[in-house]
């Protein structure tokens, strides 16, 4: 089941309401990561596999009668422990919202597992028949600025954004919370974790390139 309760751009001034249910986003206690509590509830209720979400769940009410008693120091890493009546999300470990990717300062700026690795790959574009570089990130990159020119990214779908200045496409896998950054124009890339194809909708007319 895809993970629909987090936005692909976490920018404070424009990201208020859930892309799907239109309810107002909640915010984690740390790092100001936005998420939709209603869509999170639906995901927990119907998903059979929650292993792709690395999370810290805390409690705000020690008197909740929906489960065993919890103390204010309660902290769980299993998303199934989240309770819509008393829980808060302290943070999602693999969602980056505050920093654009910086390969020179990777260790200082990215708050993720130490064992996570990123890597580049050169592939032939299926559209322009020339090699292009793809950067594979093992986290959900919800930052709002282009890593190359600092321009504000344009959200094109629930899992795709792009920089019209640099022609860089950012596409995310909502099953694994990974991100592919594509330095050029192509019709698809692949999640390196689950191997799903991630399609980009691109129209080329003359010298103009547009993502629909």
PDB file of C-alpha atoms in Angstrom:
ATOM      1  CA  UNK A   1       0.000   0.000   0.000  1.00  0.00           C
ATOM      2  CA  UNK A   2       1.494   3.385  -0.961  1.00  0.00           C
ATOM      3  CA  UNK A   3       2.396   5.862   1.771  1.00  0.00           C
ATOM      4  CA  UNK A   4       0.092   8.805   1.065  1.00  0.00           C
ATOM      5  CA  UNK A   5       0.131  10.757   4.325  1.00  0.00           C
ATOM      6  CA  UNK A   6       3.272  12.848   3.726  1.00  0.00           C
ATOM      7  CA  UNK A   7       3.821  15.630   1.151  1.00  0.00           C
ATOM      8  CA  UNK A   8       6.608  15.699  -1.424  1.00  0.00           C
ATOM      9  CA  UNK A   9       7.239  19.379  -0.725  1.00  0.00           C
ATOM     10  CA  UNK A  10       7.236  20.286   2.963  1.00  0.00           C
ATOM     11  CA  UNK A  11       7.533  24.043   2.417  1.00  0.00           C
ATOM     12  CA  UNK A  12       5.850  25.962   5.242  1.00  0.00           C
ATOM     13  CA  UNK A  13       4.160  28.748   3.286  1.00  0.00           C
ATOM     14  CA  UNK A  14       2.358  26.596   0.711  1.00  0.00           C
ATOM     15  CA  UNK A  15       1.958  23.138   2.246  1.00  0.00           C
ATOM     16  CA  UNK A  16      -1.135  23.316   4.450  1.00  0.00           C
ATOM     17  CA  UNK A  17      -3.558  20.649   3.262  1.00  0.00           C
ATOM     18  CA  UNK A  18      -3.245  16.980   2.371  1.00  0.00           C
ATOM     19  CA  UNK A  19      -2.941  16.277  -1.356  1.00  0.00           C
ATOM     20  CA  UNK A  20      -5.525  13.482  -1.051  1.00  0.00           C
ATOM     21  CA  UNK A  21      -8.141  14.130   1.631  1.00  0.00           C
ATOM     22  CA  UNK A  22      -7.660  17.936   1.795  1.00  0.00           C
ATOM     23  CA  UNK A  23      -7.479  17.872   5.594  1.00  0.00           C
ATOM     24  CA  UNK A  24      -4.971  20.144   7.293  1.00  0.00           C
ATOM     25  CA  UNK A  25      -1.540  18.645   7.864  1.00  0.00           C
ATOM     26  CA  UNK A  26      -0.235  17.944  11.349  1.00  0.00           C
ATOM     27  CA  UNK A  27       3.429  18.420  12.180  1.00  0.00           C
ATOM     28  CA  UNK A  28       5.965  16.219  13.945  1.00  0.00           C
ATOM     29  CA  UNK A  29       7.339  17.338  17.291  1.00  0.00           C
ATOM     30  CA  UNK A  30      10.850  17.498  15.821  1.00  0.00           C
ATOM     31  CA  UNK A  31      12.073  18.749  12.425  1.00  0.00           C
ATOM     32  CA  UNK A  32       8.638  20.167  11.413  1.00  0.00           C
ATOM     33  CA  UNK A  33       7.787  17.248   9.146  1.00  0.00           C
ATOM     34  CA  UNK A  34       4.205  17.442   7.923  1.00  0.00           C
ATOM     35  CA  UNK A  35       1.829  14.499   7.766  1.00  0.00           C
ATOM     36  CA  UNK A  36      -1.900  13.842   7.514  1.00  0.00           C
ATOM     37  CA  UNK A  37      -3.325  12.073  10.569  1.00  0.00           C
ATOM     38  CA  UNK A  38      -6.386  10.829   8.708  1.00  0.00           C
ATOM     39  CA  UNK A  39      -4.379   9.277   5.854  1.00  0.00           C
ATOM     40  CA  UNK A  40      -1.956   7.834   8.408  1.00  0.00           C
ATOM     41  CA  UNK A  41      -4.906   6.201  10.186  1.00  0.00           C
ATOM     42  CA  UNK A  42      -6.105   4.697   6.879  1.00  0.00           C
ATOM     43  CA  UNK A  43      -2.610   3.441   6.086  1.00  0.00           C
ATOM     44  CA  UNK A  44      -2.207   1.726   9.457  1.00  0.00           C
ATOM     45  CA  UNK A  45      -5.678   0.201   9.235  1.00  0.00           C
ATOM     46  CA  UNK A  46      -5.327  -1.317   5.768  1.00  0.00           C
ATOM     47  CA  UNK A  47      -1.610  -1.788   5.154  1.00  0.00           C
ATOM     48  CA  UNK A  48      -0.171  -5.263   5.606  1.00  0.00           C
ATOM     49  CA  UNK A  49       3.450  -4.106   5.619  1.00  0.00           C
ATOM     50  CA  UNK A  50       4.718  -1.112   7.608  1.00  0.00           C
ATOM     51  CA  UNK A  51       8.410  -1.982   7.498  1.00  0.00           C
ATOM     52  CA  UNK A  52       9.331   0.906   5.194  1.00  0.00           C
ATOM     53  CA  UNK A  53       8.445   3.553   7.785  1.00  0.00           C
ATOM     54  CA  UNK A  54      11.163   4.389  10.298  1.00  0.00           C
ATOM     55  CA  UNK A  55       9.383   6.475  12.921  1.00  0.00           C
ATOM     56  CA  UNK A  56       9.378   7.538  16.561  1.00  0.00           C
ATOM     57  CA  UNK A  57       5.896   7.493  18.147  1.00  0.00           C
ATOM     58  CA  UNK A  58       5.318   9.257  21.481  1.00  0.00           C
ATOM     59  CA  UNK A  59       2.250   9.802  23.661  1.00  0.00           C
ATOM     60  CA  UNK A  60       0.534  12.923  24.980  1.00  0.00           C
ATOM     61  CA  UNK A  61      -2.111  11.245  27.148  1.00  0.00           C
ATOM     62  CA  UNK A  62      -1.267   8.633  29.776  1.00  0.00           C
ATOM     63  CA  UNK A  63      -4.959   7.969  30.484  1.00  0.00           C
ATOM     64  CA  UNK A  64      -5.947   6.697  27.033  1.00  0.00           C
ATOM     65  CA  UNK A  65      -8.136   3.578  27.331  1.00  0.00           C
ATOM     66  CA  UNK A  66      -7.635   2.319  23.762  1.00  0.00           C
ATOM     67  CA  UNK A  67      -4.555   0.251  24.679  1.00  0.00           C
ATOM     68  CA  UNK A  68      -2.234  -0.646  27.537  1.00  0.00           C
ATOM     69  CA  UNK A  69      -1.204   2.347  29.714  1.00  0.00           C
ATOM     70  CA  UNK A  70       1.745   4.398  28.479  1.00  0.00           C
ATOM     71  CA  UNK A  71       4.009   6.844  30.281  1.00  0.00           C
ATOM     72  CA  UNK A  72       4.979  10.265  28.964  1.00  0.00           C
ATOM     73  CA  UNK A  73       8.395   8.798  28.200  1.00  0.00           C
ATOM     74  CA  UNK A  74       6.863   6.254  25.822  1.00  0.00           C
ATOM     75  CA  UNK A  75       8.660   5.960  22.471  1.00  0.00           C
ATOM     76  CA  UNK A  76       7.931   3.304  19.838  1.00  0.00           C
ATOM     77  CA  UNK A  77       9.509   2.701  16.442  1.00  0.00           C
ATOM     78  CA  UNK A  78       6.600   0.607  15.146  1.00  0.00           C
ATOM     79  CA  UNK A  79       4.040   2.746  13.310  1.00  0.00           C
ATOM     80  CA  UNK A  80       1.332   0.290  14.425  1.00  0.00           C
ATOM     81  CA  UNK A  81       1.754   1.680  17.948  1.00  0.00           C
ATOM     82  CA  UNK A  82       0.384   5.029  16.796  1.00  0.00           C
ATOM     83  CA  UNK A  83      -2.991   5.812  18.379  1.00  0.00           C
ATOM     84  CA  UNK A  84      -5.264   8.443  16.860  1.00  0.00           C
ATOM     85  CA  UNK A  85      -6.489   9.373  20.354  1.00  0.00           C
ATOM     86  CA  UNK A  86      -3.253   9.897  22.249  1.00  0.00           C
ATOM     87  CA  UNK A  87      -0.188   9.609  20.010  1.00  0.00           C
ATOM     88  CA  UNK A  88       2.120  12.133  18.408  1.00  0.00           C
ATOM     89  CA  UNK A  89       4.809  11.523  15.815  1.00  0.00           C
ATOM     90  CA  UNK A  90       8.133  12.753  17.166  1.00  0.00           C
ATOM     91  CA  UNK A  91       9.823  12.381  13.775  1.00  0.00           C
ATOM     92  CA  UNK A  92      10.105  10.268  10.646  1.00  0.00           C
ATOM     93  CA  UNK A  93      13.707   9.209  10.319  1.00  0.00           C
ATOM     94  CA  UNK A  94      13.874   8.895   6.517  1.00  0.00           C
ATOM     95  CA  UNK A  95      12.063  12.127   5.593  1.00  0.00           C
ATOM     96  CA  UNK A  96      14.301  15.133   4.937  1.00  0.00           C
ATOM     97  CA  UNK A  97      12.592  18.527   5.013  1.00  0.00           C
ATOM     98  CA  UNK A  98      15.075  21.175   6.122  1.00  0.00           C
ATOM     99  CA  UNK A  99      18.130  20.673   3.947  1.00  0.00           C
ATOM    100  CA  UNK A 100      18.725  20.186   0.266  1.00  0.00           C
ATOM    101  CA  UNK A 101      21.086  17.356  -0.604  1.00  0.00           C
ATOM    102  CA  UNK A 102      24.714  18.482  -0.332  1.00  0.00           C
ATOM    103  CA  UNK A 103      27.227  15.777  -1.173  1.00  0.00           C
ATOM    104  CA  UNK A 104      30.080  17.747   0.418  1.00  0.00           C
ATOM    105  CA  UNK A 105      28.283  18.022   3.781  1.00  0.00           C
ATOM    106  CA  UNK A 106      26.214  14.857   3.661  1.00  0.00           C
ATOM    107  CA  UNK A 107      27.106  13.578   7.149  1.00  0.00           C
ATOM    108  CA  UNK A 108      26.302  16.863   8.893  1.00  0.00           C
ATOM    109  CA  UNK A 109      23.073  17.760   7.167  1.00  0.00           C
ATOM    110  CA  UNK A 110      21.051  14.614   6.654  1.00  0.00           C
ATOM    111  CA  UNK A 111      19.255  13.157   9.676  1.00  0.00           C
ATOM    112  CA  UNK A 112      18.901   9.515   8.649  1.00  0.00           C
ATOM    113  CA  UNK A 113      20.329   6.117   9.499  1.00  0.00           C
ATOM    114  CA  UNK A 114      24.107   5.960   9.369  1.00  0.00           C
ATOM    115  CA  UNK A 115      23.978   2.904   7.111  1.00  0.00           C
ATOM    116  CA  UNK A 116      21.905   4.635   4.403  1.00  0.00           C
ATOM    117  CA  UNK A 117      23.781   5.120   1.151  1.00  0.00           C
ATOM    118  CA  UNK A 118      23.244   7.238  -1.935  1.00  0.00           C
ATOM    119  CA  UNK A 119      24.812   6.658  -5.338  1.00  0.00           C
ATOM    120  CA  UNK A 120      24.892   7.925  -8.924  1.00  0.00           C
ATOM    121  CA  UNK A 121      24.191   6.010 -12.099  1.00  0.00           C
ATOM    122  CA  UNK A 122      24.411   6.987 -15.761  1.00  0.00           C
ATOM    123  CA  UNK A 123      21.597   5.720 -17.984  1.00  0.00           C
ATOM    124  CA  UNK A 124      20.516   6.398 -21.532  1.00  0.00           C
ATOM    125  CA  UNK A 125      17.438   8.582 -21.690  1.00  0.00           C
ATOM    126  CA  UNK A 126      14.522   6.821 -23.352  1.00  0.00           C
ATOM    127  CA  UNK A 127      13.490  10.150 -24.896  1.00  0.00           C
ATOM    128  CA  UNK A 128      16.650  11.940 -26.021  1.00  0.00           C
ATOM    129  CA  UNK A 129      18.802   8.800 -26.483  1.00  0.00           C
ATOM    130  CA  UNK A 130      21.707  10.341 -24.589  1.00  0.00           C
ATOM    131  CA  UNK A 131      23.223   9.383 -21.224  1.00  0.00           C
ATOM    132  CA  UNK A 132      21.879  11.230 -18.183  1.00  0.00           C
ATOM    133  CA  UNK A 133      22.850  11.007 -14.518  1.00  0.00           C
ATOM    134  CA  UNK A 134      20.462   9.802 -11.822  1.00  0.00           C
ATOM    135  CA  UNK A 135      21.116  10.303  -8.117  1.00  0.00           C
ATOM    136  CA  UNK A 136      19.428   7.669  -5.946  1.00  0.00           C
ATOM    137  CA  UNK A 137      18.637   8.812  -2.405  1.00  0.00           C
ATOM    138  CA  UNK A 138      17.511   6.261   0.224  1.00  0.00           C
ATOM    139  CA  UNK A 139      15.214   8.815   1.860  1.00  0.00           C
ATOM    140  CA  UNK A 140      12.134  10.892   0.987  1.00  0.00           C
ATOM    141  CA  UNK A 141      13.488  14.282  -0.063  1.00  0.00           C
ATOM    142  CA  UNK A 142      10.707  16.759   0.773  1.00  0.00           C
ATOM    143  CA  UNK A 143      12.873  19.867   0.488  1.00  0.00           C
ATOM    144  CA  UNK A 144      11.444  22.655  -1.660  1.00  0.00           C
ATOM    145  CA  UNK A 145      14.568  24.051  -3.370  1.00  0.00           C
ATOM    146  CA  UNK A 146      16.569  22.745  -6.321  1.00  0.00           C
ATOM    147  CA  UNK A 147      19.904  21.280  -5.247  1.00  0.00           C
ATOM    148  CA  UNK A 148      21.655  22.881  -8.239  1.00  0.00           C
ATOM    149  CA  UNK A 149      20.325  26.448  -8.469  1.00  0.00           C
ATOM    150  CA  UNK A 150      18.232  26.972  -5.287  1.00  0.00           C
ATOM    151  CA  UNK A 151      15.111  27.763  -7.321  1.00  0.00           C
ATOM    152  CA  UNK A 152      11.804  26.752  -5.771  1.00  0.00           C
ATOM    153  CA  UNK A 153      10.666  23.401  -7.106  1.00  0.00           C
ATOM    154  CA  UNK A 154       7.316  22.994  -8.842  1.00  0.00           C
ATOM    155  CA  UNK A 155       5.096  20.181  -7.587  1.00  0.00           C
ATOM    156  CA  UNK A 156       3.716  18.253 -10.565  1.00  0.00           C
ATOM    157  CA  UNK A 157       2.088  15.293  -8.823  1.00  0.00           C
ATOM    158  CA  UNK A 158       1.978  13.614  -5.435  1.00  0.00           C
ATOM    159  CA  UNK A 159       5.408  12.090  -6.091  1.00  0.00           C
ATOM    160  CA  UNK A 160       7.005  14.336  -8.696  1.00  0.00           C
ATOM    161  CA  UNK A 161       8.503  17.818  -8.649  1.00  0.00           C
ATOM    162  CA  UNK A 162      10.927  19.568 -10.903  1.00  0.00           C
ATOM    163  CA  UNK A 163      13.162  22.559 -11.512  1.00  0.00           C
ATOM    164  CA  UNK A 164      12.187  24.304 -14.750  1.00  0.00           C
ATOM    165  CA  UNK A 165      15.445  26.257 -14.647  1.00  0.00           C
ATOM    166  CA  UNK A 166      17.787  23.247 -14.561  1.00  0.00           C
ATOM    167  CA  UNK A 167      15.516  20.576 -16.089  1.00  0.00           C
ATOM    168  CA  UNK A 168      16.088  18.371 -13.039  1.00  0.00           C
ATOM    169  CA  UNK A 169      13.296  15.942 -12.135  1.00  0.00           C
ATOM    170  CA  UNK A 170      12.709  14.714  -8.578  1.00  0.00           C
ATOM    171  CA  UNK A 171      10.562  11.604  -8.337  1.00  0.00           C
ATOM    172  CA  UNK A 172       9.733   9.580  -5.236  1.00  0.00           C
ATOM    173  CA  UNK A 173       8.627   6.025  -4.519  1.00  0.00           C
ATOM    174  CA  UNK A 174       5.659   6.109  -2.137  1.00  0.00           C
ATOM    175  CA  UNK A 175       6.121   2.456  -1.250  1.00  0.00           C
ATOM    176  CA  UNK A 176       9.712   2.794  -0.010  1.00  0.00           C
ATOM    177  CA  UNK A 177      10.099   6.543   0.652  1.00  0.00           C
ATOM    178  CA  UNK A 178      13.118   6.865  -1.611  1.00  0.00           C
ATOM    179  CA  UNK A 179      13.895   9.648  -4.099  1.00  0.00           C
ATOM    180  CA  UNK A 180      15.456   9.652  -7.560  1.00  0.00           C
ATOM    181  CA  UNK A 181      16.938  12.930  -8.807  1.00  0.00           C
ATOM    182  CA  UNK A 182      17.204  12.862 -12.598  1.00  0.00           C
ATOM    183  CA  UNK A 183      19.599  15.294 -14.285  1.00  0.00           C
ATOM    184  CA  UNK A 184      17.886  15.385 -17.649  1.00  0.00           C
ATOM    185  CA  UNK A 185      14.755  14.324 -19.471  1.00  0.00           C
ATOM    186  CA  UNK A 186      13.535  10.748 -19.449  1.00  0.00           C
ATOM    187  CA  UNK A 187      10.197   8.983 -19.264  1.00  0.00           C
ATOM    188  CA  UNK A 188      10.996   6.754 -16.289  1.00  0.00           C
ATOM    189  CA  UNK A 189      13.427   5.676 -13.607  1.00  0.00           C
ATOM    190  CA  UNK A 190      13.374   2.848 -11.087  1.00  0.00           C
ATOM    191  CA  UNK A 191      13.227   2.621  -7.321  1.00  0.00           C
ATOM    192  CA  UNK A 192      16.376   0.773  -6.296  1.00  0.00           C
ATOM    193  CA  UNK A 193      14.695  -0.701  -3.231  1.00  0.00           C
ATOM    194  CA  UNK A 194      11.479  -2.262  -4.565  1.00  0.00           C
ATOM    195  CA  UNK A 195      12.347  -2.114  -8.311  1.00  0.00           C
ATOM    196  CA  UNK A 196       9.082  -0.361  -9.206  1.00  0.00           C
ATOM    197  CA  UNK A 197       9.189   1.866 -12.269  1.00  0.00           C
ATOM    198  CA  UNK A 198       8.664   5.565 -11.518  1.00  0.00           C
ATOM    199  CA  UNK A 199       7.166   7.268 -14.554  1.00  0.00           C
ATOM    200  CA  UNK A 200       7.490  10.925 -15.511  1.00  0.00           C
ATOM    201  CA  UNK A 201       4.959  12.567 -17.823  1.00  0.00           C
ATOM    202  CA  UNK A 202       6.944  14.658 -20.277  1.00  0.00           C
ATOM    203  CA  UNK A 203       5.918  16.430 -23.453  1.00  0.00           C
ATOM    204  CA  UNK A 204       8.541  17.749 -25.877  1.00  0.00           C
ATOM    205  CA  UNK A 205       7.573  20.273 -28.527  1.00  0.00           C
ATOM    206  CA  UNK A 206      10.288  21.949 -30.574  1.00  0.00           C
ATOM    207  CA  UNK A 207      12.818  23.442 -28.183  1.00  0.00           C
ATOM    208  CA  UNK A 208      10.420  23.428 -25.249  1.00  0.00           C
ATOM    209  CA  UNK A 209      10.243  20.705 -22.629  1.00  0.00           C
ATOM    210  CA  UNK A 210       7.348  20.465 -20.243  1.00  0.00           C
ATOM    211  CA  UNK A 211       6.362  18.098 -17.461  1.00  0.00           C
ATOM    212  CA  UNK A 212       2.608  17.666 -17.383  1.00  0.00           C
TER     213      UNK A 212
END
